[in-house]
Amino acid sequence: MKYIIIGACAAGLACAEQIRKEDASGEITVFTKEAYLPYSRPSISYLLKGAVKEKDMYLRKPSYYAAKRIHFVRDTAITAIDTKNKTVKAGRKAYAYDKLCICTGSKPFVPPMKHVEGKSNVFCFLDLASAKAVKAAAKPHTRAVVIGAGLIGMKAAEGLSKICQSVDVVELAPRILPSILDQKSSKLVKNHVEKEGHIRFHLAQTVSEARSKGERISSVVLNSGEVLACDMLVIAVGVRPETALAEAAGLSVNRGILTDSKTMQTSQKDVYAAGDCTVSTDMLDGSKKIIALYPNAVYQGTVAGAQMAGGSQELGGCYAVNAIDFYGLRICTCGLINAAGEPYRDKVRHSGEAYKRLIFEDNRLVGFVLINASQNAGIYTNLIENQSDITALEQDIFDTPSLFMFDKAQREKRLKGAL
Amino acid sequence: MAVNYIPRRFNIVRDKERCIECGCCVRQCSNECHYFEAGGTTVLADSTNCVACHRCVDLCPTSALRIEKHVCDYRENANWTPQYQQEICRQAASGGTLLSGMGNPKPYPIYWDKILLNASQVTNPSIDPLREPMEIRTILGRKPEKLTVERKGKAITKMPPQVVVETPILFSAMSFGSISLNAQKSLAMAAQNLGTLFNTGEGGLHPDLEPYTDRAIVQVASGRFGVHKDYLNSARIVEIKIGQGAKPGIGGHLPGEKVNVEVSNARMIPEGSDAISPAPHHDIYSIEDLRQLIWSIKQATGNQKPVSVKIAAVHNVAAIVSGCARAGADIIAIDGFRGGTGAAPTRIRDNVGIPIELALAAADSRLREEGIRSQISLIAAGSFRCSADIVKAIALGADACYCASAPLIAMGCHMCQTCNTGKCNWGIATQRPELTKRLNPDIMHERVENLITAWNHEIKEIMGGMGINSVDSLRGNRLMLRGIGLSDRELAILGIKHAGE
Amino acid sequence: MKRVYAKEELCLNCRLCEVYCKTAHSASKDVLKANKYETPAPVSRVTVYGDKLRSAAVNCRHCENPKCVQACITGAMTKDPATGIVAVDEHKCIGCMTCLAVCPYGCITTGRFAIKCDLCRGETEPACVKNCPNRALVYTDLGGAQE
């Protein structure tokens, strides 16, 4: 059996590992357009701020891949998929597959701006190569401008603030981290980041054009007319699923690649997809969305791998769970954090920099936002995932969650580990 | 705040350089002496309620704690000692009888400490117990007056029921209610593994103890708690409890708050009701009445179980023992006045009864004089602190000894004498679930077994030194004993010579 | 694999397991220094929850398919295929705490990096088990699969 995986990040690696678990002899080839073996994408901002070394970013040791006989083809972009003849092409070279998994991930979204394209001090911030470029370019006297206050933009801004003279963040939305934080918690985080990181925010703004000196941008103009000096422009507005290959091969795509909700198979037999490039069904409200988060990618990759190698594991529910920190402020969110109105209810407990918001639907927990209050958050996640009846809990759900939330039988089960 | 009139007894001394503020003491003290400073993380202590049980001292991971006597002098007065003054103040505040736990702590003579043991020299050489067999197995029960043997050597005399124990040390009666089920279970497990017996006391038999009934002595006491046919038949020995050394002439009172559902089931009384054991058995007013009860129990058990009668050591103990033997008892247990208790009126505990040494010697002598000593087995009770005490008791005439305080100490008891409060920090004399779970039978039965095994070794060693290789040869062998610093009267009662004679 | 199992009915809520866990994961390995004088202060991997009536020391179950390992975004959290121990590589961990957000037992503690039970790495008996005064923690192989 010949397995080909396109993309060597979270989903791709999980897929390859799962195939090897199920199929000891099959031939596994992973194509990556990057120059590196699988590494931790989310670590790039930590590399930027010097909290992690490049050698510690690699997810596995090279010897591991040799032992597992997972073959990587690096610096090789797949240019086409021929589902009829079951081959993928990298330029003129063609590779045959029996089972294929597309784990192409995301591509950065670049909003239309005047006089930005082609300038030498404009960067994206998505992979190791771009992170290295940003790190090389960031100097103590640099005045950096980051466009986008989502997860990537904020982490880039945090990293840059440790190096650069100043960091300005421009965000279209009226609040920072709109995808993972509600309004109140967003404000709390913004205050903290402004205080600790001396980052200036320009919310509900866009960069309309850039002014350059030669090859380099020297300042940017916001749509309010304000002009920000700029020695370095990092574009981190957001990401979109990388679906070009799939579309060209005639697979069903709607924003992301569409897959079977249990097997991760695409509209084409023997072609699977997993990770950020796919559309997921949120188990909590049934909506179709892109859940571009690491644990989800690993989960989908694992299921796709199992299915490709003839295993029986199927995809259960997908939901968003995310943990991140900014200048020591710990943020942990899960589920439907922006759900509002019927049938949802929420409860908030807020004191100082600790913030706990729980979102309920009927007698179930469907989401949480925890800031500096994330102790044992996994137990909440577990309640969400299992859609547990919270009225059966033996202690206030707002207390620090622990085993003693559950009745004796449940506790015993968990302590004895027969789950 | 009302004036207390009584200075506290102990000081909790915390070495601040060693205290790591882990709060273990705070969470362990049921008297709530230790506490976290309000809202803070600093541990403080209020010694007022400290009973010196040492729970905090023993669990403190950094040995930061020490309990010391709180010295607060009164004007010297040999008559009005601080203790009497304090007890008066307690009664002036409460209007009640003073209650205490454990045995008589008063400095009455302890004859064990005035009796010395013999050893062989030159003639009748001593025996090395590591090289030669040494028998401490003991057989309890009524022995026939004579043994008739048929020509081929087979005994044709019908033997009354006998109980074999592998050591002359038995565990004395402690009821479920006075001690926790975990404590009882520990003793039951130890009894099983050691081949000896434990005693349920008068609290009935908890279903959890059923696996160990083969090693159980069950009691029939004045309250008749938990007594039914299966209870009697499940046991190895049935014991009629007439009296208890710590409180002769007094009944028992287990307050209703300690009668939880488990205790209520075991005792067959309503939950929450006071369990009152009357002072007398209301159906026993004479030796003849006792004979009837013994007979009834033998009927109920098909004559398969030896019946024991337990009495407190009182002034005319010898005559009472003789009467009990004649009433048909197979075993007689005599409980001296230092015997322990879960709760007793202090005045009774400290003033009523006589020491076991004198009672045992007097009873043994009397039975021998009457020629009925071999009809019954004598069990001595009432504080055996070490193996030498046991050896001395056997030489004075005991078949076996009841021990309770020593095994309790092995399980953590520190003799704080507050069993009656029900707040035992070691999980022994309490029914509070948060305290009883501190006593893990899996650990404690091992500790009790170790203790008795050690004592067995020592008994063998002492016997070997005397040139005796069987506990049967030691029993009643008063020649092995000498008194020291005793009057002629005391020596006469003990039936021993003075040292040097 | 051998795991640490807590017996709720025997737990004293004394929390000495926490004290000795800190000691075992300290620089000095001395109970007094570790718990009072050492900086940075060592962190306990085991936590006792509950009250005086019912309590239990909860530590990592070292699951068969650990959610923390699946969710780890840096590959720092791994399950050793030989020993079954789930452990954090402190150099790789960036302290994002995604593992904490998915651990259904609540067994991961926040620090500069994720802090969790490592079964005292090869010790014959973990410190919490060795020092439990009431044998409320046992280190044994029950065979049961973990979530």
Coordinates of C-alpha atoms in Angstrom, one line a residue, chain A residues 21 39-43 46 51-53 55-61 294-295 298-299 319 321-325 330-333 368 374-379 381-382 385-386 394-395 400-404 406 408 411-412 414-419, chain C residues 3-9 47-51 54-59 61 65 67 69-78 89 91-108 110-113 142 144-147:
Chain A
K21 CA 0.1 2.1 13.9
Y39 CA 8.0 21.5 13.6
S40 CA 5.6 23.3 15.9
R41 CA 4.0 26.1 14.0
P42 CA 2.6 27.8 17.1
S43 CA 6.1 28.0 18.5
Y46 CA 8.2 31.9 21.0
A51 CA 11.7 31.6 24.6
V52 CA 12.5 28.5 22.6
K53 CA 15.4 27.4 20.4
K55 CA 16.2 22.8 17.7
D56 CA 13.5 22.4 20.3
M57 CA 10.7 23.2 17.8
Y58 CA 10.9 20.0 16.0
L59 CA 8.0 17.7 16.9
R60 CA 10.0 14.5 16.6
K61 CA 13.6 13.4 16.3
Y294 CA -3.9 22.4 16.6
P295 CA -5.8 19.7 18.6
V298 CA -4.2 16.2 15.1
Y299 CA -7.6 14.6 15.8
Y319 CA -15.1 21.7 18.9
V321 CA -10.4 24.5 22.4
N322 CA -7.6 27.0 22.7
A323 CA -5.0 28.0 25.3
I324 CA -2.6 30.9 24.9
D325 CA -0.7 33.3 27.1
R330 CA -3.2 32.9 30.7
I331 CA -6.2 32.5 28.4
C332 CA -8.1 29.4 27.9
T333 CA -11.2 29.1 25.8
F368 CA -15.9 28.8 28.5
S374 CA -7.7 28.0 34.0
Q375 CA -7.0 25.6 36.8
N376 CA -8.2 22.2 35.8
A377 CA -10.0 23.7 32.7
G378 CA -9.8 20.2 31.1
I379 CA -12.5 19.1 33.3
T381 CA -13.7 20.7 28.4
N382 CA -14.6 17.1 29.3
E385 CA -17.2 17.1 25.0
N386 CA -19.4 14.6 26.9
E394 CA -22.1 17.8 43.3
Q395 CA -20.5 21.2 43.6
T400 CA -12.3 25.1 40.7
P401 CA -13.4 22.0 38.9
S402 CA -12.2 18.7 40.3
L403 CA -13.1 15.1 40.6
F404 CA -15.4 16.0 43.5
F406 CA -18.9 14.2 40.2
K408 CA -19.1 8.8 44.1
R411 CA -15.2 9.6 41.0
E412 CA -14.3 6.0 41.6
R414 CA -12.1 8.2 37.2
L415 CA -9.7 7.4 40.0
K416 CA -9.5 3.8 39.1
G417 CA -9.3 4.9 35.5
A418 CA -11.9 2.8 33.8
L419 CA -13.2 5.6 31.6
Chain C
R3 CA -0.1 3.7 37.9
V4 CA -0.8 5.5 41.1
Y5 CA -4.3 4.9 42.4
A6 CA -5.9 6.9 45.1
K7 CA -8.3 5.4 47.6
E8 CA -10.8 8.0 48.6
E9 CA -12.0 6.0 51.6
T47 CA -3.2 17.7 44.3
V48 CA -5.5 16.6 47.0
Y49 CA -9.1 17.6 46.4
G50 CA -12.1 17.4 48.6
D51 CA -12.6 18.1 52.3
R54 CA -13.9 12.8 51.5
S55 CA -10.8 13.6 49.7
A56 CA -8.4 12.1 47.2
A57 CA -5.0 12.8 45.8
V58 CA -5.3 13.2 42.1
N59 CA -2.4 12.8 39.8
R61 CA -3.5 8.8 34.9
N65 CA -4.4 7.7 24.4
K67 CA -5.4 13.9 25.2
V69 CA -0.2 14.5 24.1
Q70 CA -2.6 14.8 21.1
A71 CA -3.2 18.4 21.9
C72 CA 0.4 19.4 22.6
I73 CA 1.3 22.0 20.0
T74 CA 5.0 21.6 20.3
G75 CA 5.6 17.9 20.7
A76 CA 6.9 18.5 24.2
M77 CA 4.3 16.2 25.8
T78 CA 5.0 12.6 24.9
D89 CA 10.1 18.0 27.7
H91 CA 12.9 22.6 26.7
K92 CA 10.3 22.2 24.1
C93 CA 7.3 23.3 26.1
I94 CA 6.3 26.9 25.6
G95 CA 3.8 26.9 28.4
C96 CA 0.7 27.5 26.3
M97 CA -1.3 25.2 28.5
T98 CA -3.3 23.6 25.8
C99 CA -2.7 20.3 27.6
L100 CA -4.3 21.7 30.7
A101 CA -7.3 22.8 28.7
V102 CA -7.9 19.2 27.5
C103 CA -6.9 17.0 30.5
P104 CA -10.1 15.5 31.7
Y105 CA -8.6 14.7 35.1
G106 CA -7.3 18.1 35.9
C107 CA -3.7 16.9 36.4
I108 CA -1.6 19.6 34.8
T110 CA 0.6 25.9 35.2
G111 CA 4.2 27.1 35.3
R112 CA 6.8 28.5 32.9
F113 CA 6.1 25.1 31.3
L142 CA -4.6 -2.8 37.5
G144 CA -7.4 -1.2 33.2
A145 CA -7.1 1.0 30.1
Q146 CA -7.2 4.7 30.6
E147 CA -9.2 7.1 28.4

